PDB file of C-alpha atoms and ligand atoms in Angstrom:
ATOM      1  CA  MET A  13     151.218-104.880 114.984  1.00 76.00           C
ATOM      2  CA  LYS A  14     148.864-107.720 116.171  1.00 84.00           C
ATOM      3  CA  GLN A  15     145.309-106.164 116.120  1.00 89.00           C
ATOM      4  CA  PHE A  16     143.340-105.949 119.250  1.00 93.00           C
ATOM      5  CA  LYS A  17     140.145-108.239 118.958  1.00 92.00           C
ATOM      6  CA  GLY A  18     137.574-106.518 121.373  1.00 96.00           C
ATOM      7  CA  ASN A  19     136.136-103.058 121.701  1.00 98.00           C
ATOM      8  CA  ILE A  20     137.773 -99.794 123.353  1.00 98.00           C
ATOM      9  CA  ALA A  21     135.876 -97.217 125.037  1.00 98.00           C
ATOM     10  CA  ILE A  22     137.658 -93.919 125.725  1.00 98.00           C
ATOM     11  CA  LEU A  23     135.757 -91.967 128.293  1.00 98.00           C
ATOM     12  CA  GLY A  24     136.718 -88.475 128.125  1.00 98.00           C
ATOM     13  CA  SER A  25     138.064 -87.565 124.732  1.00 97.00           C
ATOM     14  CA  GLY A  26     140.109 -84.535 125.145  1.00 96.00           C
ATOM     15  CA  ASN A  27     143.887 -84.279 124.656  1.00 93.00           C
ATOM     16  CA  ILE A  28     145.051 -87.401 125.830  1.00 94.00           C
ATOM     17  CA  GLY A  29     142.142 -89.663 124.961  1.00 96.00           C
ATOM     18  CA  ILE A  30     142.072 -88.429 121.132  1.00 96.00           C
ATOM     19  CA  SER A  31     145.819 -88.795 120.962  1.00 94.00           C
ATOM     20  CA  LEU A  32     145.633 -92.286 122.307  1.00 95.00           C
ATOM     21  CA  ALA A  33     142.732 -93.172 119.657  1.00 96.00           C
ATOM     22  CA  LYS A  34     144.633 -91.654 116.961  1.00 95.00           C
ATOM     23  CA  GLY A  35     147.951 -93.800 117.828  1.00 93.00           C
ATOM     24  CA  LEU A  36     145.954 -96.925 118.216  1.00 95.00           C
ATOM     25  CA  VAL A  37     144.533 -96.427 114.592  1.00 95.00           C
ATOM     26  CA  LYS A  38     147.895 -95.376 113.284  1.00 92.00           C
ATOM     27  CA  ALA A  39     149.806 -98.242 114.423  1.00 92.00           C
ATOM     28  CA  ASN A  40     146.977-100.515 113.350  1.00 93.00           C
ATOM     29  CA  TYR A  41     146.295-101.916 116.783  1.00 95.00           C
ATOM     30  CA  ALA A  42     142.718-101.354 116.392  1.00 96.00           C
ATOM     31  CA  LEU A  43     140.222 -99.966 113.555  1.00 97.00           C
ATOM     32  CA  PRO A  44     138.307 -96.816 114.418  1.00 98.00           C
ATOM     33  CA  GLY A  45     135.213 -98.906 114.357  1.00 97.00           C
ATOM     34  CA  GLN A  46     136.532-100.826 117.460  1.00 98.00           C
ATOM     35  CA  ILE A  47     137.031 -97.417 119.347  1.00 98.00           C
ATOM     36  CA  SER A  48     134.076 -95.353 120.977  1.00 98.00           C
ATOM     37  CA  LEU A  49     134.905 -91.908 122.131  1.00 98.00           C
ATOM     38  CA  THR A  50     132.962 -90.082 124.567  1.00 98.00           C
ATOM     39  CA  ARG A  51     132.576 -86.469 125.918  1.00 97.00           C
ATOM     40  CA  ARG A  52     129.771 -84.397 127.033  1.00 97.00           C
ATOM     41  CA  ASN A  53     129.792 -82.129 124.237  1.00 96.00           C
ATOM     42  CA  ILE A  54     129.891 -84.367 121.251  1.00 95.00           C
ATOM     43  CA  ALA A  55     130.000 -81.763 118.665  1.00 95.00           C
ATOM     44  CA  ASN A  56     133.690 -81.604 119.094  1.00 94.00           C
ATOM     45  CA  LEU A  57     133.929 -85.321 118.014  1.00 97.00           C
ATOM     46  CA  SER A  58     132.095 -84.920 114.690  1.00 96.00           C
ATOM     47  CA  PRO A  59     135.359 -85.009 112.543  1.00 97.00           C
ATOM     48  CA  PHE A  60     135.988 -88.501 114.397  1.00 98.00           C
ATOM     49  CA  ALA A  61     132.514 -89.792 113.702  1.00 97.00           C
ATOM     50  CA  GLU A  62     133.232 -89.123 110.006  1.00 97.00           C
ATOM     51  CA  GLN A  63     136.566 -91.189 110.306  1.00 97.00           C
ATOM     52  CA  GLY A  64     134.306 -94.097 111.744  1.00 98.00           C
ATOM     53  CA  PHE A  65     134.972 -94.028 115.348  1.00 98.00           C
ATOM     54  CA  GLY A  66     132.030 -94.514 117.571  1.00 98.00           C
ATOM     55  CA  VAL A  67     131.069 -91.140 119.403  1.00 98.00           C
ATOM     56  CA  SER A  68     128.686 -90.789 122.149  1.00 98.00           C
ATOM     57  CA  HIS A  69     127.777 -88.759 125.311  1.00 96.00           C
ATOM     58  CA  ASP A  70     126.417 -91.917 127.106  1.00 97.00           C
ATOM     59  CA  ASN A  71     129.417 -93.493 128.970  1.00 98.00           C
ATOM     60  CA  ALA A  72     127.360 -96.359 130.493  1.00 98.00           C
ATOM     61  CA  ALA A  73     126.136 -97.547 126.939  1.00 98.00           C
ATOM     62  CA  VAL A  74     129.843 -97.428 125.629  1.00 98.00           C
ATOM     63  CA  VAL A  75     131.113 -99.385 128.491  1.00 98.00           C
ATOM     64  CA  ALA A  76     128.586-102.070 128.172  1.00 97.00           C
ATOM     65  CA  ALA A  77     129.909-102.825 124.686  1.00 97.00           C
ATOM     66  CA  ALA A  78     133.576-102.564 125.517  1.00 98.00           C
ATOM     67  CA  ASP A  79     136.404-104.934 126.671  1.00 97.00           C
ATOM     68  CA  ILE A  80     138.956-102.271 127.661  1.00 98.00           C
ATOM     69  CA  VAL A  81     137.857 -98.926 129.215  1.00 98.00           C
ATOM     70  CA  VAL A  82     139.958 -96.002 129.070  1.00 98.00           C
ATOM     71  CA  LEU A  83     139.177 -93.366 131.710  1.00 98.00           C
ATOM     72  CA  ALA A  84     140.581 -90.105 130.440  1.00 98.00           C
ATOM     73  CA  VAL A  85     138.580 -87.289 132.037  1.00 97.00           C
ATOM     74  CA  LEU A  86     140.173 -84.836 134.660  1.00 94.00           C
ATOM     75  CA  PRO A  87     140.994 -86.179 138.016  1.00 91.00           C
ATOM     76  CA  GLN A  88     137.985 -83.941 139.620  1.00 91.00           C
ATOM     77  CA  GLN A  89     135.556 -85.257 137.086  1.00 95.00           C
ATOM     78  CA  LEU A  90     136.275 -88.871 137.672  1.00 96.00           C
ATOM     79  CA  ASN A  91     133.959 -89.696 140.396  1.00 96.00           C
ATOM     80  CA  GLN A  92     130.967 -88.566 138.561  1.00 96.00           C
ATOM     81  CA  LEU A  93     131.840 -90.579 135.560  1.00 97.00           C
ATOM     82  CA  LEU A  94     132.618 -93.885 137.660  1.00 98.00           C
ATOM     83  CA  ASP A  95     129.190 -93.316 139.253  1.00 97.00           C
ATOM     84  CA  GLN A  96     127.593 -93.490 135.657  1.00 97.00           C
ATOM     85  CA  ILE A  97     129.279 -96.518 134.650  1.00 98.00           C
ATOM     86  CA  ARG A  98     129.025 -98.624 137.758  1.00 97.00           C
ATOM     87  CA  PRO A  99     125.646-100.227 136.960  1.00 97.00           C
ATOM     88  CA  VAL A 100     127.053-101.701 133.448  1.00 97.00           C
ATOM     89  CA  VAL A 101     130.441-102.930 134.834  1.00 97.00           C
ATOM     90  CA  ASP A 102     131.096-106.527 134.058  1.00 96.00           C
ATOM     91  CA  LEU A 103     134.048-107.460 136.305  1.00 92.00           C
ATOM     92  CA  ASN A 104     134.941-110.676 134.476  1.00 92.00           C
ATOM     93  CA  LYS A 105     135.079-108.896 131.171  1.00 94.00           C
ATOM     94  CA  HIS A 106     136.356-105.331 131.633  1.00 97.00           C
ATOM     95  CA  LEU A 107     139.813-103.943 132.025  1.00 97.00           C
ATOM     96  CA  PHE A 108     140.084-100.312 133.259  1.00 98.00           C
ATOM     97  CA  ILE A 109     143.028 -98.316 132.168  1.00 98.00           C
ATOM     98  CA  SER A 110     143.314 -94.876 134.095  1.00 97.00           C
ATOM     99  CA  VAL A 111     145.351 -91.917 132.910  1.00 96.00           C
ATOM    100  CA  ALA A 112     143.909 -89.474 135.702  1.00 93.00           C
ATOM    101  CA  SER A 113     146.853 -88.017 137.822  1.00 87.00           C
ATOM    102  CA  GLY A 114     146.701 -88.719 141.481  1.00 85.00           C
ATOM    103  CA  VAL A 115     143.938 -91.431 141.459  1.00 92.00           C
ATOM    104  CA  SER A 116     145.010 -94.787 142.618  1.00 94.00           C
ATOM    105  CA  CYS A 117     144.019 -98.158 141.544  1.00 96.00           C
ATOM    106  CA  ALA A 118     142.222 -98.783 144.958  1.00 96.00           C
ATOM    107  CA  ASP A 119     140.370 -95.567 144.499  1.00 95.00           C
ATOM    108  CA  ILE A 120     138.774 -96.686 141.294  1.00 97.00           C
ATOM    109  CA  ARG A 121     138.065-100.177 142.822  1.00 96.00           C
ATOM    110  CA  ASN A 122     136.425 -98.317 145.607  1.00 96.00           C
ATOM    111  CA  LYS A 123     133.979 -97.158 143.164  1.00 96.00           C
ATOM    112  CA  LEU A 124     133.618 -99.832 140.733  1.00 96.00           C
ATOM    113  CA  GLY A 125     133.960-103.162 142.901  1.00 94.00           C
ATOM    114  CA  ALA A 126     136.788-104.792 144.639  1.00 92.00           C
ATOM    115  CA  GLU A 127     137.429-107.245 141.784  1.00 93.00           C
ATOM    116  CA  ALA A 128     137.741-104.497 139.051  1.00 95.00           C
ATOM    117  CA  GLN A 129     141.122-104.898 137.194  1.00 96.00           C
ATOM    118  CA  VAL A 130     142.781-101.568 137.081  1.00 98.00           C
ATOM    119  CA  ILE A 131     145.803-100.245 135.382  1.00 98.00           C
ATOM    120  CA  ARG A 132     147.166 -96.705 135.586  1.00 97.00           C
ATOM    121  CA  ALA A 133     148.927 -94.952 132.745  1.00 97.00           C
ATOM    122  CA  MET A 134     150.838 -91.843 132.989  1.00 96.00           C
ATOM    123  CA  PRO A 135     151.548 -90.370 129.399  1.00 96.00           C
ATOM    124  CA  ASN A 136     152.562 -86.834 128.472  1.00 94.00           C
ATOM    125  CA  THR A 137     151.355 -84.550 125.928  1.00 92.00           C
ATOM    126  CA  ALA A 138     154.012 -85.718 123.312  1.00 94.00           C
ATOM    127  CA  ILE A 139     151.342 -88.544 123.049  1.00 92.00           C
ATOM    128  CA  ALA A 140     149.803 -86.261 120.157  1.00 88.00           C
ATOM    129  CA  ILE A 141     153.139 -86.957 118.047  1.00 92.00           C
ATOM    130  CA  GLY A 142     153.320 -90.587 119.255  1.00 92.00           C
ATOM    131  CA  GLN A 143     156.453 -89.583 121.355  1.00 95.00           C
ATOM    132  CA  SER A 144     154.835 -89.892 124.874  1.00 96.00           C
ATOM    133  CA  MET A 145     157.073 -91.401 127.819  1.00 98.00           C
ATOM    134  CA  THR A 146     154.282 -93.348 129.533  1.00 98.00           C
ATOM    135  CA  CYS A 147     154.699 -95.063 132.958  1.00 98.00           C
ATOM    136  CA  ILE A 148     152.349 -97.850 133.676  1.00 98.00           C
ATOM    137  CA  ALA A 149     151.430 -99.558 137.072  1.00 98.00           C
ATOM    138  CA  THR A 150     148.950-101.860 138.598  1.00 97.00           C
ATOM    139  CA  ASP A 151     148.221-103.459 141.991  1.00 94.00           C
ATOM    140  CA  ASN A 152     146.146-106.149 140.737  1.00 89.00           C
ATOM    141  CA  ALA A 153     145.947-106.655 137.035  1.00 93.00           C
ATOM    142  CA  SER A 154     147.113-109.809 135.378  1.00 94.00           C
ATOM    143  CA  SER A 155     150.525-109.697 133.622  1.00 95.00           C
ATOM    144  CA  GLU A 156     148.585-110.557 130.450  1.00 95.00           C
ATOM    145  CA  TYR A 157     146.731-107.164 130.903  1.00 96.00           C
ATOM    146  CA  MET A 158     149.892-105.226 131.717  1.00 97.00           C
ATOM    147  CA  GLU A 159     151.262-106.713 128.361  1.00 96.00           C
ATOM    148  CA  GLU A 160     148.214-105.817 126.542  1.00 96.00           C
ATOM    149  CA  VAL A 161     148.448-102.092 128.109  1.00 97.00           C
ATOM    150  CA  THR A 162     152.153-101.960 127.224  1.00 97.00           C
ATOM    151  CA  ARG A 163     151.301-102.709 123.634  1.00 96.00           C
ATOM    152  CA  MET A 164     148.755-100.152 123.544  1.00 96.00           C
ATOM    153  CA  PHE A 165     150.992 -97.270 124.924  1.00 96.00           C
ATOM    154  CA  GLU A 166     153.724 -98.303 122.796  1.00 95.00           C
ATOM    155  CA  THR A 167     151.670 -97.168 119.649  1.00 93.00           C
ATOM    156  CA  VAL A 168     152.226 -93.671 121.106  1.00 93.00           C
ATOM    157  CA  GLY A 169     155.658 -93.845 122.472  1.00 96.00           C
ATOM    158  CA  SER A 170     157.828 -95.521 125.098  1.00 97.00           C
ATOM    159  CA  VAL A 171     156.574 -97.311 128.031  1.00 98.00           C
ATOM    160  CA  VAL A 172     158.091 -98.238 131.448  1.00 98.00           C
ATOM    161  CA  LYS A 173     156.456-100.384 134.179  1.00 98.00           C
ATOM    162  CA  ILE A 174     156.834 -98.877 137.553  1.00 98.00           C
ATOM    163  CA  ASN A 175     155.556 -99.566 141.043  1.00 97.00           C
ATOM    164  CA  GLU A 176     152.149 -97.734 141.688  1.00 96.00           C
ATOM    165  CA  ASP A 177     153.528 -95.996 144.486  1.00 94.00           C
ATOM    166  CA  LEU A 178     155.779 -94.050 142.183  1.00 95.00           C
ATOM    167  CA  MET A 179     153.081 -92.874 139.866  1.00 94.00           C
ATOM    168  CA  THR A 180     152.975 -89.394 141.350  1.00 92.00           C
ATOM    169  CA  SER A 181     156.753 -89.110 140.799  1.00 95.00           C
ATOM    170  CA  ALA A 182     156.232 -90.383 137.269  1.00 96.00           C
ATOM    171  CA  THR A 183     153.750 -87.360 136.823  1.00 94.00           C
ATOM    172  CA  ALA A 184     156.135 -84.790 137.790  1.00 95.00           C
ATOM    173  CA  LEU A 185     159.075 -86.275 135.906  1.00 97.00           C
ATOM    174  CA  CYS A 186     157.319 -87.144 132.629  1.00 96.00           C
ATOM    175  CA  ALA A 187     154.028 -85.272 132.524  1.00 94.00           C
ATOM    176  CA  CYS A 188     155.056 -82.095 133.934  1.00 95.00           C
ATOM    177  CA  GLY A 189     158.599 -82.928 132.833  1.00 97.00           C
ATOM    178  CA  ILE A 190     157.515 -81.851 129.170  1.00 97.00           C
ATOM    179  CA  ALA A 191     157.018 -78.189 130.433  1.00 98.00           C
ATOM    180  CA  PHE A 192     160.402 -78.168 132.166  1.00 98.00           C
ATOM    181  CA  PHE A 193     162.290 -79.015 129.060  1.00 98.00           C
ATOM    182  CA  LEU A 194     160.250 -76.816 127.222  1.00 98.00           C
ATOM    183  CA  ARG A 195     161.065 -73.951 129.496  1.00 98.00           C
ATOM    184  CA  ALA A 196     164.676 -74.693 129.157  1.00 98.00           C
ATOM    185  CA  ILE A 197     164.686 -74.584 125.525  1.00 98.00           C
ATOM    186  CA  ARG A 198     162.789 -71.350 125.671  1.00 98.00           C
ATOM    187  CA  ALA A 199     165.464 -70.039 128.041  1.00 98.00           C
ATOM    188  CA  ALA A 200     168.307 -71.181 125.759  1.00 98.00           C
ATOM    189  CA  SER A 201     166.722 -69.421 122.839  1.00 98.00           C
ATOM    190  CA  GLN A 202     166.273 -66.226 124.832  1.00 98.00           C
ATOM    191  CA  GLY A 203     170.056 -66.486 125.420  1.00 98.00           C
ATOM    192  CA  GLY A 204     170.617 -67.001 121.641  1.00 98.00           C
ATOM    193  CA  VAL A 205     168.949 -63.556 121.126  1.00 98.00           C
ATOM    194  CA  GLU A 206     171.296 -61.892 123.512  1.00 98.00           C
ATOM    195  CA  ILE A 207     174.048 -63.023 121.571  1.00 98.00           C
ATOM    196  CA  GLY A 208     173.066 -62.135 118.206  1.00 98.00           C
ATOM    197  CA  PHE A 209     170.221 -64.258 116.749  1.00 98.00           C
ATOM    198  CA  HIS A 210     166.863 -63.299 115.674  1.00 98.00           C
ATOM    199  CA  ALA A 211     164.159 -64.829 117.921  1.00 98.00           C
ATOM    200  CA  ASP A 212     162.984 -67.389 115.078  1.00 98.00           C
ATOM    201  CA  GLU A 213     166.646 -68.578 114.381  1.00 98.00           C
ATOM    202  CA  ALA A 214     167.640 -68.874 117.859  1.00 98.00           C
ATOM    203  CA  LEU A 215     164.446 -70.789 118.769  1.00 98.00           C
ATOM    204  CA  LYS A 216     165.011 -73.257 115.929  1.00 98.00           C
ATOM    205  CA  MET A 217     168.701 -73.754 116.998  1.00 98.00           C
ATOM    206  CA  ALA A 218     167.779 -74.171 120.524  1.00 98.00           C
ATOM    207  CA  VAL A 219     164.861 -76.980 119.565  1.00 98.00           C
ATOM    208  CA  GLN A 220     167.342 -78.940 117.265  1.00 98.00           C
ATOM    209  CA  THR A 221     170.136 -78.674 119.810  1.00 98.00           C
ATOM    210  CA  ALA A 222     167.899 -80.074 122.373  1.00 98.00           C
ATOM    211  CA  LYS A 223     166.536 -82.467 120.173  1.00 98.00           C
ATOM    212  CA  GLY A 224     170.078 -83.773 119.234  1.00 98.00           C
ATOM    213  CA  ALA A 225     171.057 -84.058 123.047  1.00 98.00           C
ATOM    214  CA  ALA A 226     168.133 -86.186 123.818  1.00 97.00           C
ATOM    215  CA  ASP A 227     168.668 -88.423 120.664  1.00 97.00           C
ATOM    216  CA  LEU A 228     172.479 -88.837 121.551  1.00 97.00           C
ATOM    217  CA  LEU A 229     171.534 -90.299 124.888  1.00 98.00           C
ATOM    218  CA  LEU A 230     168.784 -92.486 123.247  1.00 96.00           C
ATOM    219  CA  GLN A 231     170.913 -93.792 120.533  1.00 97.00           C
ATOM    220  CA  MET A 232     174.137 -93.967 122.146  1.00 96.00           C
ATOM    221  CA  GLN A 233     172.807 -95.269 125.208  1.00 96.00           C
ATOM    222  CA  SER A 234     175.210 -93.041 127.126  1.00 96.00           C
ATOM    223  CA  HIS A 235     175.115 -91.209 130.224  1.00 97.00           C
ATOM    224  CA  PRO A 236     174.708 -87.187 129.881  1.00 98.00           C
ATOM    225  CA  GLU A 237     178.027 -86.576 131.574  1.00 97.00           C
ATOM    226  CA  GLN A 238     179.919 -88.819 129.052  1.00 97.00           C
ATOM    227  CA  GLU A 239     178.514 -86.715 126.376  1.00 97.00           C
ATOM    228  CA  ILE A 240     179.045 -83.476 128.369  1.00 98.00           C
ATOM    229  CA  ASP A 241     182.873 -84.581 128.784  1.00 97.00           C
ATOM    230  CA  LYS A 242     183.220 -84.635 124.916  1.00 96.00           C
ATOM    231  CA  VAL A 243     182.177 -80.895 124.659  1.00 96.00           C
ATOM    232  CA  THR A 244     184.056 -79.535 127.708  1.00 97.00           C
ATOM    233  CA  SER A 245     187.703 -78.829 126.827  1.00 96.00           C
ATOM    234  CA  PRO A 246     190.159 -77.554 129.691  1.00 97.00           C
ATOM    235  CA  LYS A 247     189.779 -73.805 130.207  1.00 97.00           C
ATOM    236  CA  GLY A 248     187.000 -73.851 127.483  1.00 97.00           C
ATOM    237  CA  CYS A 249     183.949 -72.119 126.691  1.00 98.00           C
ATOM    238  CA  THR A 250     181.419 -74.820 127.557  1.00 98.00           C
ATOM    239  CA  ILE A 251     182.742 -75.570 130.970  1.00 98.00           C
ATOM    240  CA  ALA A 252     182.893 -72.044 131.672  1.00 98.00           C
ATOM    241  CA  GLY A 253     179.094 -71.729 130.737  1.00 98.00           C
ATOM    242  CA  LEU A 254     178.067 -74.745 132.310  1.00 98.00           C
ATOM    243  CA  ASN A 255     179.779 -73.927 135.748  1.00 98.00           C
ATOM    244  CA  GLU A 256     177.929 -70.261 135.434  1.00 98.00           C
ATOM    245  CA  MET A 257     174.790 -71.997 135.365  1.00 98.00           C
ATOM    246  CA  GLU A 258     175.534 -74.434 138.157  1.00 98.00           C
ATOM    247  CA  HIS A 259     176.760 -71.485 140.436  1.00 98.00           C
ATOM    248  CA  ASN A 260     173.368 -69.891 139.576  1.00 98.00           C
ATOM    249  CA  GLY A 261     171.412 -73.344 140.692  1.00 98.00           C
ATOM    250  CA  PHE A 262     170.711 -74.855 137.326  1.00 98.00           C
ATOM    251  CA  SER A 263     170.618 -78.520 138.309  1.00 98.00           C
ATOM    252  CA  SER A 264     169.379 -77.764 141.787  1.00 98.00           C
ATOM    253  CA  SER A 265     166.358 -75.647 140.619  1.00 98.00           C
ATOM    254  CA  LEU A 266     165.366 -78.466 138.306  1.00 98.00           C
ATOM    255  CA  ILE A 267     165.546 -80.956 141.153  1.00 98.00           C
ATOM    256  CA  LYS A 268     163.542 -78.706 143.479  1.00 98.00           C
ATOM    257  CA  GLY A 269     160.789 -78.124 140.923  1.00 98.00           C
ATOM    258  CA  ILE A 270     160.444 -81.669 140.259  1.00 97.00           C
ATOM    259  CA  LYS A 271     160.185 -82.539 143.897  1.00 97.00           C
ATOM    260  CA  LEU A 272     157.573 -79.785 144.496  1.00 96.00           C
ATOM    261  CA  SER A 273     155.463 -80.835 141.412  1.00 95.00           C
ATOM    262  CA  ALA A 274     155.764 -84.451 142.852  1.00 93.00           C
ATOM    263  CA  THR A 275     153.999 -83.057 146.189  1.00 91.00           C
ATOM    264  CA  LYS A 276     151.418 -81.396 144.313  1.00 89.00           C
ATOM    265  CA  ALA A 277     150.543 -84.210 141.828  1.00 84.00           C
ATOM    266  CA  GLY A 278     149.759 -86.235 144.986  1.00 77.00           C
ATOM    267  CA  ALA A 279     146.941 -84.000 145.952  1.00 75.00           C
ATOM    268  CA  LEU A 280     145.111 -83.487 142.577  1.00 69.00           C
ATOM    269  CA  TYR A 281     142.235 -85.900 143.208  1.00 58.00           C
ATOM    270  CA  THR A 282     139.350 -84.997 145.640  1.00 54.00           C
ATOM    271  CA  LYS A 283     137.775 -88.078 147.267  1.00 51.00           C
ATOM    272  CA  GLU A 284     134.210 -87.607 148.202  1.00 47.00           C
TER     273      GLU A 284
HETATM  274  N1  LIG B 213     147.650 -83.361 129.697  1.00 53.89           N
HETATM  275  C1  LIG B 213     148.566 -83.959 130.146  1.00 53.89           C
HETATM  276  O1  LIG B 213     149.747 -83.928 130.065  1.00 53.89           O
HETATM  277  C2  LIG B 213     148.438 -85.252 131.018  1.00 53.89           C
HETATM  278  C3  LIG B 213     149.454 -86.233 131.032  1.00 53.89           C
HETATM  279  C4  LIG B 213     149.104 -87.492 131.864  1.00 53.89           C
HETATM  280  C5  LIG B 213     147.761 -87.648 132.388  1.00 53.89           C
HETATM  281  N2  LIG B 213     147.006 -86.610 132.010  1.00 53.89           N
HETATM  282  C6  LIG B 213     145.711 -86.981 132.681  1.00 53.89           C
HETATM  283  O2  LIG B 213     144.849 -87.407 131.470  1.00 53.89           O
HETATM  284  C7  LIG B 213     143.563 -87.128 131.879  1.00 53.89           C
HETATM  285  C8  LIG B 213     143.044 -86.089 130.806  1.00 53.89           C
HETATM  286  O3  LIG B 213     143.697 -85.070 130.545  1.00 53.89           O
HETATM  287  P1  LIG B 213     143.537 -83.861 129.175  1.00 53.89           P
HETATM  288  O4  LIG B 213     144.615 -83.005 129.214  1.00 53.89           O
HETATM  289  O5  LIG B 213     143.228 -84.844 128.125  1.00 53.89           O
HETATM  290  O6  LIG B 213     142.130 -83.356 129.682  1.00 53.89           O
HETATM  291  P2  LIG B 213     141.103 -82.733 128.847  1.00 53.89           P
HETATM  292  O7  LIG B 213     141.893 -82.232 127.353  1.00 53.89           O
HETATM  293  O8  LIG B 213     140.517 -81.623 129.760  1.00 53.89           O
HETATM  294  O9  LIG B 213     140.090 -83.874 128.383  1.00 53.89           O
HETATM  295  C9  LIG B 213     139.195 -84.348 129.362  1.00 53.89           C
HETATM  296  C10 LIG B 213     137.846 -84.712 128.585  1.00 53.89           C
HETATM  297  O10 LIG B 213     136.868 -85.165 129.426  1.00 53.89           O
HETATM  298  C11 LIG B 213     135.697 -84.930 128.865  1.00 53.89           C
HETATM  299  N3  LIG B 213     134.701 -85.086 129.937  1.00 53.89           N
HETATM  300  C12 LIG B 213     134.728 -84.431 131.185  1.00 53.89           C
HETATM  301  N4  LIG B 213     133.534 -85.209 131.907  1.00 53.89           N
HETATM  302  C13 LIG B 213     133.087 -86.266 131.107  1.00 53.89           C
HETATM  303  C14 LIG B 213     132.077 -87.067 131.430  1.00 53.89           C
HETATM  304  N5  LIG B 213     131.296 -87.275 132.668  1.00 53.89           N
HETATM  305  N6  LIG B 213     131.841 -87.946 130.412  1.00 53.89           N
HETATM  306  C15 LIG B 213     132.591 -87.967 129.210  1.00 53.89           C
HETATM  307  N7  LIG B 213     133.527 -87.025 129.124  1.00 53.89           N
HETATM  308  C16 LIG B 213     133.870 -86.243 129.977  1.00 53.89           C
HETATM  309  C17 LIG B 213     135.987 -83.340 128.356  1.00 53.89           C
HETATM  310  O11 LIG B 213     135.035 -82.970 127.341  1.00 53.89           O
HETATM  311  P3  LIG B 213     133.471 -82.474 127.707  1.00 53.89           P
HETATM  312  O12 LIG B 213     133.670 -81.181 128.700  1.00 53.89           O
HETATM  313  O13 LIG B 213     133.016 -82.127 126.407  1.00 53.89           O
HETATM  314  O14 LIG B 213     132.777 -83.432 128.509  1.00 53.89           O
HETATM  315  C18 LIG B 213     137.334 -83.379 127.929  1.00 53.89           C
HETATM  316  O15 LIG B 213     137.293 -83.474 126.509  1.00 53.89           O
HETATM  317  C19 LIG B 213     143.497 -86.181 133.261  1.00 53.89           C
HETATM  318  O16 LIG B 213     143.060 -86.987 134.441  1.00 53.89           O
HETATM  319  C20 LIG B 213     144.842 -85.925 133.470  1.00 53.89           C
HETATM  320  O17 LIG B 213     145.316 -85.840 134.862  1.00 53.89           O
HETATM  321  C21 LIG B 213     147.109 -85.519 131.392  1.00 53.89           C
END
């Protein structure tokens, strides 16, 4: 991995910010000394200070020394943060990457200046183990910056570039999607208990089966129905189970849930 030359500020070092920082260092994209982490309660960041990361509660000071600025606070915390850093923003130097759900590049430029280069990234919590599905989008940043941000987020999983107007949809499908698939695994394990397994065995079996199903698609580059056809023999038990689930709205409920999540995701950020 070609190492990044400048400094990175991660403003809001919670779940996503810390996972990204760890991924960047693990992949040798940057050294801990190139990364500064902020939050208001910095006592929680002391283990990272010991590892060589910069740690601060002073967002403006950290931004002044940075080239890439990652905005990783909650959407409702973002406006206050942008007000704090605006005086030190250097539009010729800084690239802003926002992971805040529901906040557009234009919303951020409204606060930081019309020329600010902004890229949005939508990771999910599997970023903690380097398995995030991250969607990135911009409406004004250069293709060089998009390549740099792709490289950054590839240290913590897969990256897909999308149009910014699909960012809310990406939130529902990928960020909320983690919970949807987890609930499906939980339900499968509960079914397993009903048919005779202890809860711990049933969960282990359901988890590995789900992982195998996902890996089949990733590694074989196949379509789900192609893989389903391989396990559904005529008059067999798989098709009987599958059709029973469909009669009860399995696919339909997933589709409806994703649509509702996308609607909600679009309304998370409160503009002042
Ligand atoms: N979790 C997900 O699945 C997910 C997926 C995609 C995108 N996102 C987005 O990613 C962002 C972060 O999510 P998260 O789950 O990492 O949230 P989180 O764990 O709550 O992290 C937010 C962090 O921001 C810090 N913070 C708040 N105000 C601050 C300020 N003024 N200056 C510096 N730090 C500040 C908080 O620490 P203090 O209270 O100590 O300041 C906290 O550690 C959100 O906008 C969310 O929409 C999340």
